[in-house]
Short mmCIF file of C-alpha atoms in Angstrom, two decimals:
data_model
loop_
_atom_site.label_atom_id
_atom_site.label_comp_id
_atom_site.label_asym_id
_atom_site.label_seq_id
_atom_site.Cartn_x
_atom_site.Cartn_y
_atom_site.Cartn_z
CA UNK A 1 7.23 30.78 83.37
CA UNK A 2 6.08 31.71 79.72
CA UNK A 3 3.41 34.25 81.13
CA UNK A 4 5.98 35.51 83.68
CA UNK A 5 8.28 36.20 80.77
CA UNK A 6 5.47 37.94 78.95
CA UNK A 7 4.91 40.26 82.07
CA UNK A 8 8.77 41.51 81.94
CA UNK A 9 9.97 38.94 84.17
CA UNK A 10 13.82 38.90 82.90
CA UNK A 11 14.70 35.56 84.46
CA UNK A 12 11.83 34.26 83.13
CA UNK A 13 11.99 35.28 79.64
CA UNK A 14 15.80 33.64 79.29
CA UNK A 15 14.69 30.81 80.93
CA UNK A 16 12.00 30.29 78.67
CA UNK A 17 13.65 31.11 75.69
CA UNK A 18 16.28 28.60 76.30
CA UNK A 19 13.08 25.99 77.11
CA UNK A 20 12.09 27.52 73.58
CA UNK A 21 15.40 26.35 71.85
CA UNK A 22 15.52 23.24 73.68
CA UNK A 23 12.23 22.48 71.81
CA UNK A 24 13.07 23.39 68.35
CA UNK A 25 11.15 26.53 68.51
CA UNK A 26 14.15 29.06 67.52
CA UNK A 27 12.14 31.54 66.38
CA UNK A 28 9.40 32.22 69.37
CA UNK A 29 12.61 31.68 71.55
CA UNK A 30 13.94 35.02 69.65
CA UNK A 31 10.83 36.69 70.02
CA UNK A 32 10.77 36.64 73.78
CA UNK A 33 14.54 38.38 73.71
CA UNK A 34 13.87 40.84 71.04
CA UNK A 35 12.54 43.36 73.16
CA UNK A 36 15.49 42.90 75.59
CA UNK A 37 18.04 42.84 72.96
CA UNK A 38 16.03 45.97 71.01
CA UNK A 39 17.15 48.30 74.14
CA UNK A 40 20.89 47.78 73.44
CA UNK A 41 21.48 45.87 76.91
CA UNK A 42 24.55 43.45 76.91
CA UNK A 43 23.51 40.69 79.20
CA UNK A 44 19.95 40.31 76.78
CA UNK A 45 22.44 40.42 73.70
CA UNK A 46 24.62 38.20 75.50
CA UNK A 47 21.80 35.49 76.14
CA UNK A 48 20.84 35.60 72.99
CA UNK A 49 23.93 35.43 71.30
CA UNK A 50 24.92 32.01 73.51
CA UNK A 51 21.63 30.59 72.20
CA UNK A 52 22.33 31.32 68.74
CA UNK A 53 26.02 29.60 68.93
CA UNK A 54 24.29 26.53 70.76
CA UNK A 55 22.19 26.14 67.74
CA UNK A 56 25.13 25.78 65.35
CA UNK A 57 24.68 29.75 63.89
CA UNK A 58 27.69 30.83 65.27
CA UNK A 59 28.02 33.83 62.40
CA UNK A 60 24.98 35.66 63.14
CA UNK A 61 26.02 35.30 67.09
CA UNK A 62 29.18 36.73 66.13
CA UNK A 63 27.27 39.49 63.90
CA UNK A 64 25.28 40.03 66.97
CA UNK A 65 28.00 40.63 69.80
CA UNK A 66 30.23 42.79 67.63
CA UNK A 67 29.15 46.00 68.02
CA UNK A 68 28.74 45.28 71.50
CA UNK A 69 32.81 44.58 71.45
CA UNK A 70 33.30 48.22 70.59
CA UNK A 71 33.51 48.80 73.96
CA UNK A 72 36.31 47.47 76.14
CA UNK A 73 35.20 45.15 79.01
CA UNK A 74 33.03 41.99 79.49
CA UNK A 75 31.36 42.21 75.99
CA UNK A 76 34.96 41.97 74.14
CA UNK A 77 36.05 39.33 76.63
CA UNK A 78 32.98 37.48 75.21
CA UNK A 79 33.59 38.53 71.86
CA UNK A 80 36.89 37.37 71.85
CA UNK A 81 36.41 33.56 73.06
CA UNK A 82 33.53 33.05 71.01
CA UNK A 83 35.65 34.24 67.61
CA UNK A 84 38.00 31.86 68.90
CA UNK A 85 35.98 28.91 69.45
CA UNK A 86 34.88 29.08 65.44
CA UNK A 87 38.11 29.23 63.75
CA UNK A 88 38.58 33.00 63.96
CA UNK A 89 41.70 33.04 66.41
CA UNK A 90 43.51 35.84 64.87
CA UNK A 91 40.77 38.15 64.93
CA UNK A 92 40.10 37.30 68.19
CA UNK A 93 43.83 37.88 68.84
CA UNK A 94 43.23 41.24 66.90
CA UNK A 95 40.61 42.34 69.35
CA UNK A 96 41.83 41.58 72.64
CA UNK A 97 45.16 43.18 71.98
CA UNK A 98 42.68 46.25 71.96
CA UNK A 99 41.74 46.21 75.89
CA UNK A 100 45.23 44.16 76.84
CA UNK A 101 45.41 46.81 79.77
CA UNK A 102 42.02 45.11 81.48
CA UNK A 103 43.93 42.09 83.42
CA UNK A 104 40.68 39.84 82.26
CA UNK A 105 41.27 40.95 78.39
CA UNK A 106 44.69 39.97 78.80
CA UNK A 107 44.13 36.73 80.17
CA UNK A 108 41.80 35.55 77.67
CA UNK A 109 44.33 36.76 75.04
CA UNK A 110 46.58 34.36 76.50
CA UNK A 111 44.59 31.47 76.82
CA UNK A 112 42.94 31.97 73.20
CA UNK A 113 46.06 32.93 71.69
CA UNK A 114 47.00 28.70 72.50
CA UNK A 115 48.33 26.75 69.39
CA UNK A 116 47.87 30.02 67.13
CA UNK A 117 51.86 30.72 66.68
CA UNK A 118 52.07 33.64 68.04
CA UNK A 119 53.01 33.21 71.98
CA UNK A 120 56.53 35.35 71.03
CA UNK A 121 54.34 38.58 69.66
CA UNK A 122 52.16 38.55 73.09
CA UNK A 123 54.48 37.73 75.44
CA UNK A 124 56.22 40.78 73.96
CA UNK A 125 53.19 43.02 73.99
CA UNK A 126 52.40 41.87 77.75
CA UNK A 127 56.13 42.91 78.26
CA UNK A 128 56.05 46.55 76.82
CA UNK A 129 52.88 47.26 79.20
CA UNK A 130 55.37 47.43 81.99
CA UNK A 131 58.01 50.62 81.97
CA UNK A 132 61.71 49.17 81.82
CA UNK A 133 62.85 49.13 85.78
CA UNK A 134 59.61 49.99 87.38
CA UNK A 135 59.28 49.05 90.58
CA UNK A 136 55.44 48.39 91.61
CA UNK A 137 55.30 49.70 95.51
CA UNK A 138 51.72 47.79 95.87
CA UNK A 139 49.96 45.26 94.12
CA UNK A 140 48.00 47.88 92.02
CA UNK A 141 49.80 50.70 91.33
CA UNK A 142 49.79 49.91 87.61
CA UNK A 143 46.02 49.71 87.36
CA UNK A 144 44.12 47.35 85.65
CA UNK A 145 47.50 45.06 84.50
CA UNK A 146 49.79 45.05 87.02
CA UNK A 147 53.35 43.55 87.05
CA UNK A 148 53.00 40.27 88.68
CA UNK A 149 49.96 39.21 86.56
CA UNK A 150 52.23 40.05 83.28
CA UNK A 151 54.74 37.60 85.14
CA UNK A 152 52.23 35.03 85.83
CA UNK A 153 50.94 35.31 81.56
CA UNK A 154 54.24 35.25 80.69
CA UNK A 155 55.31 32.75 82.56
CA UNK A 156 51.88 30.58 81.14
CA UNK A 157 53.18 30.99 78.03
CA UNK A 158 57.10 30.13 78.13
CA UNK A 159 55.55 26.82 79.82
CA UNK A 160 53.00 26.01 76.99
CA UNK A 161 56.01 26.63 74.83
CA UNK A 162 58.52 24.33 76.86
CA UNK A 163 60.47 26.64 78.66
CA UNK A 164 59.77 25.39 81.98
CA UNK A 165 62.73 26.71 83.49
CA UNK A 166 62.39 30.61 82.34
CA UNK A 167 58.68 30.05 83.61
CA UNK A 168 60.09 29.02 87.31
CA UNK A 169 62.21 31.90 87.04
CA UNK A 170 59.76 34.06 86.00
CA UNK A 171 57.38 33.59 88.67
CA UNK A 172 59.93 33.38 91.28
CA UNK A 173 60.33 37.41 90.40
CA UNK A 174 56.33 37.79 91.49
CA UNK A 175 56.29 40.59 94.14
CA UNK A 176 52.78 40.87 95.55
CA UNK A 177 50.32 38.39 94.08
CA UNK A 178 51.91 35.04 94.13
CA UNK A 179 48.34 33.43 94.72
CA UNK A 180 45.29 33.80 93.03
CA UNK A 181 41.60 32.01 94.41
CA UNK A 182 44.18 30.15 96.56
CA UNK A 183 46.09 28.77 93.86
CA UNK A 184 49.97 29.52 93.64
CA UNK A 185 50.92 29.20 89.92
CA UNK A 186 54.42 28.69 90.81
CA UNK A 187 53.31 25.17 93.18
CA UNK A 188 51.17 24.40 90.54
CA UNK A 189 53.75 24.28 87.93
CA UNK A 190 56.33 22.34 89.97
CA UNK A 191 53.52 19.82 90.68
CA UNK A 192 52.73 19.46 87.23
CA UNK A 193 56.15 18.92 86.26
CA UNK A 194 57.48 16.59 88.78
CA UNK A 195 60.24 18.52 90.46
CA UNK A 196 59.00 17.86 93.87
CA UNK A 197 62.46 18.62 95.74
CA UNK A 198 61.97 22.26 94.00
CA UNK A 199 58.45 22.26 95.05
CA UNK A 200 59.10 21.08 98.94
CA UNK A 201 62.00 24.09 98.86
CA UNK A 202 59.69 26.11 97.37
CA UNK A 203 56.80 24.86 100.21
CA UNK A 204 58.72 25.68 103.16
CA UNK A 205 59.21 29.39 102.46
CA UNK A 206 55.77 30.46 101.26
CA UNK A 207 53.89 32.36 103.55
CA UNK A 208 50.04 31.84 102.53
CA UNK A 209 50.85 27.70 102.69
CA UNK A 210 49.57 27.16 99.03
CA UNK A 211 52.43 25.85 98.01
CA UNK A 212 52.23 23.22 100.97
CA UNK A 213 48.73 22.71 100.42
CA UNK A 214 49.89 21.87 96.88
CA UNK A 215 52.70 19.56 97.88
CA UNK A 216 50.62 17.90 100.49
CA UNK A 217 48.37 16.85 97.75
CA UNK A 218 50.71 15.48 95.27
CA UNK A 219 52.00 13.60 98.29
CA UNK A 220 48.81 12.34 99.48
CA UNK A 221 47.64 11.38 95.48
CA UNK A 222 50.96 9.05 95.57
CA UNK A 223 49.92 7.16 98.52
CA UNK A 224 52.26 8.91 100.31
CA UNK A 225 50.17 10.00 103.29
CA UNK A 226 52.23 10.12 106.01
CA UNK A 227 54.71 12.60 104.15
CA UNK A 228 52.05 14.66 103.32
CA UNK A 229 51.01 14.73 107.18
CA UNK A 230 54.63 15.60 107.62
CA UNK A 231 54.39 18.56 105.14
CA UNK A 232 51.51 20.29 107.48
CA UNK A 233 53.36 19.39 110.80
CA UNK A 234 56.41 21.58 109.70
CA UNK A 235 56.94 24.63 111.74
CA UNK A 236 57.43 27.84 110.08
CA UNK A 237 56.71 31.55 110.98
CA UNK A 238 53.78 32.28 109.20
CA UNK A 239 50.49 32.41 111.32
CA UNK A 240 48.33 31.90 108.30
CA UNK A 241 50.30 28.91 107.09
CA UNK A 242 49.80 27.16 110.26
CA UNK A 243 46.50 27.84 110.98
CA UNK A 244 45.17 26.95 107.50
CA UNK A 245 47.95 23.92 107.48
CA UNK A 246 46.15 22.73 110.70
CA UNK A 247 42.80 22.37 109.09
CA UNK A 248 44.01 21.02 105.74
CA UNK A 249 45.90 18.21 108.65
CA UNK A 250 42.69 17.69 110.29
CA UNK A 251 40.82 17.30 107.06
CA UNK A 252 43.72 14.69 105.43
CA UNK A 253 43.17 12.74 108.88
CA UNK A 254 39.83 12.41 108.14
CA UNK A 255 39.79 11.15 104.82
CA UNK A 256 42.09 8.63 106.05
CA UNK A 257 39.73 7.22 108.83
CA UNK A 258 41.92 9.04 111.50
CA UNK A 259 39.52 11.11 112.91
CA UNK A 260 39.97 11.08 116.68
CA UNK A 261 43.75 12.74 115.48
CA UNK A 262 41.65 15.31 112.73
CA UNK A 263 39.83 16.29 116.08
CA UNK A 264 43.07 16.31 118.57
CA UNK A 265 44.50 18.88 115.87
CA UNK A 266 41.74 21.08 115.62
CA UNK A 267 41.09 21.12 119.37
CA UNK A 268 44.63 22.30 120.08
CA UNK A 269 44.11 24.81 117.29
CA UNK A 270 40.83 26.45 118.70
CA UNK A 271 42.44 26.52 122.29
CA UNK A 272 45.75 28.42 120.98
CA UNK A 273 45.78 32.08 121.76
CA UNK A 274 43.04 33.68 118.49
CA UNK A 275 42.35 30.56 117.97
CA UNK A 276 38.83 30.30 118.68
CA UNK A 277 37.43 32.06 114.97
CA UNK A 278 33.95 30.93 114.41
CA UNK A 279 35.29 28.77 111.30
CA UNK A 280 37.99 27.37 113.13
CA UNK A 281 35.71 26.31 115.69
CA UNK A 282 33.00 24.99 113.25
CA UNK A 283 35.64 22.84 111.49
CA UNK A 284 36.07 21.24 115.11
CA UNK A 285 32.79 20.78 115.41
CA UNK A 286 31.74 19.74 112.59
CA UNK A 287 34.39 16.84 112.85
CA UNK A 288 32.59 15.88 116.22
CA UNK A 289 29.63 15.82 114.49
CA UNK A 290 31.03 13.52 111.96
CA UNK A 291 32.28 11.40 114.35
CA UNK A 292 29.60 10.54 116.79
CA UNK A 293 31.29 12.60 119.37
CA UNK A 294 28.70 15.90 119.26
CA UNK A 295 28.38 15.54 122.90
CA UNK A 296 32.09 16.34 123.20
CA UNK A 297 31.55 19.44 120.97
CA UNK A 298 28.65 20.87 123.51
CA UNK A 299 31.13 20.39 126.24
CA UNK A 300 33.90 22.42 123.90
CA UNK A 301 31.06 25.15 123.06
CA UNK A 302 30.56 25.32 127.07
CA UNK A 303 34.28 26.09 127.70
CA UNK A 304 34.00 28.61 124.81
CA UNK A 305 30.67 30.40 126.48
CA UNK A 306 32.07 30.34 129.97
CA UNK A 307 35.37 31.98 128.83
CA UNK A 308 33.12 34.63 127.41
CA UNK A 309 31.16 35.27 130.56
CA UNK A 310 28.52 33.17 129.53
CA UNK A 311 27.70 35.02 126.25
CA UNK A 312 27.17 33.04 122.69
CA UNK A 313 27.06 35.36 119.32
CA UNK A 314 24.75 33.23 116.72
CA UNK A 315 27.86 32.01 114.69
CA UNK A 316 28.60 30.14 117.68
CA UNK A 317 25.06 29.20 118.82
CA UNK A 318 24.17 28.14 115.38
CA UNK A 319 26.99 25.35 116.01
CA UNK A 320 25.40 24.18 119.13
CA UNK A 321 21.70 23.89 117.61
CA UNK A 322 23.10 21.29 115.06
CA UNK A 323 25.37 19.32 118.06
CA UNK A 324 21.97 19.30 119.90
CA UNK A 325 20.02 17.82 117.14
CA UNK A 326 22.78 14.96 116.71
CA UNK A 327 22.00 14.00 120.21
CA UNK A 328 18.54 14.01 119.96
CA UNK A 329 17.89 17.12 121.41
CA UNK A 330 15.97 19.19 118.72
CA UNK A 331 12.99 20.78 120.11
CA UNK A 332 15.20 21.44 123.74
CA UNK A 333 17.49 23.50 120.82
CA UNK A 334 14.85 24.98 119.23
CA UNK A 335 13.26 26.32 122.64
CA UNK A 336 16.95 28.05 123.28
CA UNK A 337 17.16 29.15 119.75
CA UNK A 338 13.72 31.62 120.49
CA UNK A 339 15.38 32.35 123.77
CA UNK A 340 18.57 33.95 122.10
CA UNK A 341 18.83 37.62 121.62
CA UNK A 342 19.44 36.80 118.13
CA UNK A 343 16.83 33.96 117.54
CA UNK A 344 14.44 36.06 115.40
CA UNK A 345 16.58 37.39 113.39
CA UNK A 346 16.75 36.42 109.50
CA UNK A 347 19.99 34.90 109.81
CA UNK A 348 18.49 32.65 112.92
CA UNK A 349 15.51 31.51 110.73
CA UNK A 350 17.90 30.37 107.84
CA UNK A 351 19.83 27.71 110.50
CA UNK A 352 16.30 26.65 112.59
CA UNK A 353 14.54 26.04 109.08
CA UNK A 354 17.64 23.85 107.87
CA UNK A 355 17.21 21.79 111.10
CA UNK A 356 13.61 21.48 110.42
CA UNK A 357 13.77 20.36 107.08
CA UNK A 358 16.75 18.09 107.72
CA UNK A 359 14.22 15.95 110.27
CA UNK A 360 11.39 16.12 108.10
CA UNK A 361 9.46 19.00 109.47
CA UNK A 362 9.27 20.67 106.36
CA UNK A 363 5.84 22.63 107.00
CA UNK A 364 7.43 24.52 110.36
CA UNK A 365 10.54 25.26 108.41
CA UNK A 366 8.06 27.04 106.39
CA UNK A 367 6.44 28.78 108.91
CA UNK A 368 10.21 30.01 109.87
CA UNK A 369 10.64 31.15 106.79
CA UNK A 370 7.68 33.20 106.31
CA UNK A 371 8.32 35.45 109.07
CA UNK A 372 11.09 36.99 107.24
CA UNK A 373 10.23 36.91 103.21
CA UNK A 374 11.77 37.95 101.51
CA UNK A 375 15.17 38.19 103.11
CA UNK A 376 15.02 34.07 102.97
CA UNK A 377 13.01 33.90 99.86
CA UNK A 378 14.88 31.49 97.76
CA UNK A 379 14.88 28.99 101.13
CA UNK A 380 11.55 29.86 101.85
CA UNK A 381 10.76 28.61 97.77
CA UNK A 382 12.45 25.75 97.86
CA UNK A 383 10.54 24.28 100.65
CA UNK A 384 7.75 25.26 99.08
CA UNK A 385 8.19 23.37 96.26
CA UNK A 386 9.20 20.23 98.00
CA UNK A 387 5.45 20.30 99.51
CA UNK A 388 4.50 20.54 96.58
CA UNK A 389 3.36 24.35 97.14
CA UNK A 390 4.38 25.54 93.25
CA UNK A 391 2.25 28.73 93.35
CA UNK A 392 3.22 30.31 96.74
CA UNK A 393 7.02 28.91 95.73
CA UNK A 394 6.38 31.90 92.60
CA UNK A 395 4.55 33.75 94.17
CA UNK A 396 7.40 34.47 97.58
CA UNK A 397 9.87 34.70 94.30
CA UNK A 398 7.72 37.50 93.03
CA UNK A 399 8.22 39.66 95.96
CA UNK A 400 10.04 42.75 96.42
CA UNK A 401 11.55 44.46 98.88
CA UNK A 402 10.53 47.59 99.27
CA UNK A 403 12.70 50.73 98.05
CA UNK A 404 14.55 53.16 100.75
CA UNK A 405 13.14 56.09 100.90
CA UNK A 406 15.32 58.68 100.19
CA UNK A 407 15.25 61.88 102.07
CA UNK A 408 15.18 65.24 100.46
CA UNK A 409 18.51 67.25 100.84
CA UNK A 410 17.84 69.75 102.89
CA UNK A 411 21.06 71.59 102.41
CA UNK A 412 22.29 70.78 105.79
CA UNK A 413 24.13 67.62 107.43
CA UNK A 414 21.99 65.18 109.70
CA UNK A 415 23.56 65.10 113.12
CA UNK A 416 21.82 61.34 113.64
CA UNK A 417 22.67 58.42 112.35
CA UNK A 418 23.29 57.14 109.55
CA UNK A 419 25.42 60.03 108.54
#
């Protein structure tokens, strides 16, 4: 790694220098970021700056990152949070204010403005970002800080401050993002504050299921398991709610040792008209698996293949490899797998070396692999270093792909693809 880092190698070099720091050497670890830092590059500065603060010399990391800060975006984000981590919350306050129109900026306002005294000066500067009356006719038709994401800081603050019920009414004024990463602030809140009759009202109505989901699990974390069954059994018109609610049902089954009814649910699921998505059908038979019934998921695959005139895409294949090897059936699955239109593809190596490896046969996963470096080169490393193979594991990491070449414009349009 250290001569790596000395060719250029930028992995390398942070790597080391944190190996470097971890050692008491904070000086060489410098040294190997200098000439990183020296070209004005953030995510150098960055590194170095989160190796200073984890060596207690938080002021020359703040030194370090401010002029970086001058610009609006991920350097003041960082900026911020670390002034606000040493004591400095009101200049960190100051400085996000700067870029509150960047959602991310705002949000980190927020969240380091906590326990500082000021929630009534943001919420009022989050506020005045939105014209009196405006009516948003999409989710980003404000730009960077939309509407509902003001609702959903606001609302995070008027909780923090005990006004739980303006925060409920706040975000039940959302009008296009009401979830974020599958989360639905609104459930969440409810949940956390034990108004579960609000929450179950709430639960029937939303259309993603998040706030079932969310219910579900409060139920299910009280013992309650059969009301939180009950939750994903409800009808209601959304297709995404049902769908998702029938594989969160499947998957509560199964924690709960019920998995012949996990599988009964997912079955009826995957034979419902667009039912049969490759994840839908890979939750099914991945239960099968689970449950010593993979013979039963060949004969589902089958049913799948002959409604599709005897055609299998890969996503589906790749399913029926694994069922195989659960019945003791590898190297029968491994002879169809070279027999598939798509079984030398990179994709193809990536689920035959898994298969390999998983039974031990580390050396022909390898030999997969190979055959398609560097498309699979992290795989391809790791199983290099399990045998023990350090060198080749760098050396596969080392590789490139080669660059396109790019044609010279002629000053006409090709008429062959790609355009």
């Amino acid at each position: 790694m250290e001569l790596q880092a000395g060719r250029g190698d930028w992995f390398c070099a942070r790597e080391w220098s944190r190996v470097l720091g971890v050692q008491g050497r904070q000086a060489e670890a410098l040294e190997v970021l200098a000439p990183y830092v020296a070209t004005g590059w953030w995510p150098a500065a960055r590194a170095q700056a989160e190796l200073l603060e984890s060596w207690g010399r938080a002021e020359e990391a703040i030194a370090l990152a401010r002029p970086y800060a001058e610009v609006v975006g991920l350097p003041l984000e960082f900026f911020g949070r670390l002034l606000a981590r040493h004591g400095r919350r009101d200049e960190a306050i100051e400085s996000l204010s700067a870029g509150i129109e960047d959602w991310f900026l705002a949000t980190a306002l927020v969240e380091v403005a906590e326990g500082a005294g000021r929630d009534e000066e943001i919420a009022a500067l989050l506020t005045a970002r939105i014209p009196a009356g405006h009516r948003c006719d999409g989710p980003w038709c404000c730009g960077g800080l939309d509407p509902d994401t003001v609702i959903s800081l606001v609302a995070t603050i008027r909780e923090r401050q005990g006004r739980v019920d303006e925060a409920i009414a706040l975000l039940r004024t959302r009008q296009h993002i009401t979830s974020v990463n599958n989360h639905d602030q609104l459930a969440d809140l409810l949940a956390r504050h034990d108004r579960i009759e609000e929450l179950r009202e709430y639960a029937a109505s939303e259309y993603l299921g998040h706030a079932a989901r969310r219910l579900a699990e409060v139920l299910e974390e009280r013992g309650d398991v059969e009301g939180a069954i009950a939750v994903y059994r409800q009808p209601g018109d959304s297709p995404v709610r049902q769908t998702h609610g029938s594989v969160h049902l499947a998957q509560l089954l199964a924690r709960h040792g019920r998995g012949d009814e996990a599988i009964d649910v997912m079955r009826v699921l995957a034979d419902s008209p667009g039912g049969a998505d490759d994840w839908i059908v890979d939750t099914l038979c991945t239960l099968y698996a689970d449950h010593g019934r993979a013979r039963d998921g060949l004969v589902h695959l089958d049913v799948l293949k002959a409604r599709r005139d005897g055609e299998e895409e890969w996503d589906f294949f790749r399913m029926r490899l694994r069922l195989m090897a659960d019945c003791g059936l590898l190297d029968e699955a491994l002879e169809q797998a070279r027999l598939h239109p798509e079984g030398d593809t990179w994709y193809a190596a990536w689920t035959i070396s898994d298969l390999l490896a998983e039974t031990g046969r580390t050396e022909e996963a390898v030999a997969v692999l190979a055959a398609h470096a560097p498309a699979n080169s992290g795989l391809l490393a790791g199983h290099l270093i399990d045998l023990g193979r350090i060198k080749d594991a760098v050396a596969v990491l080392q590789q490139r792909e080669p660059e396109p070449v790019v044609p010279v414009w002629t000053g006409t349009s090709s008429t062959e693809p790609p355009f």
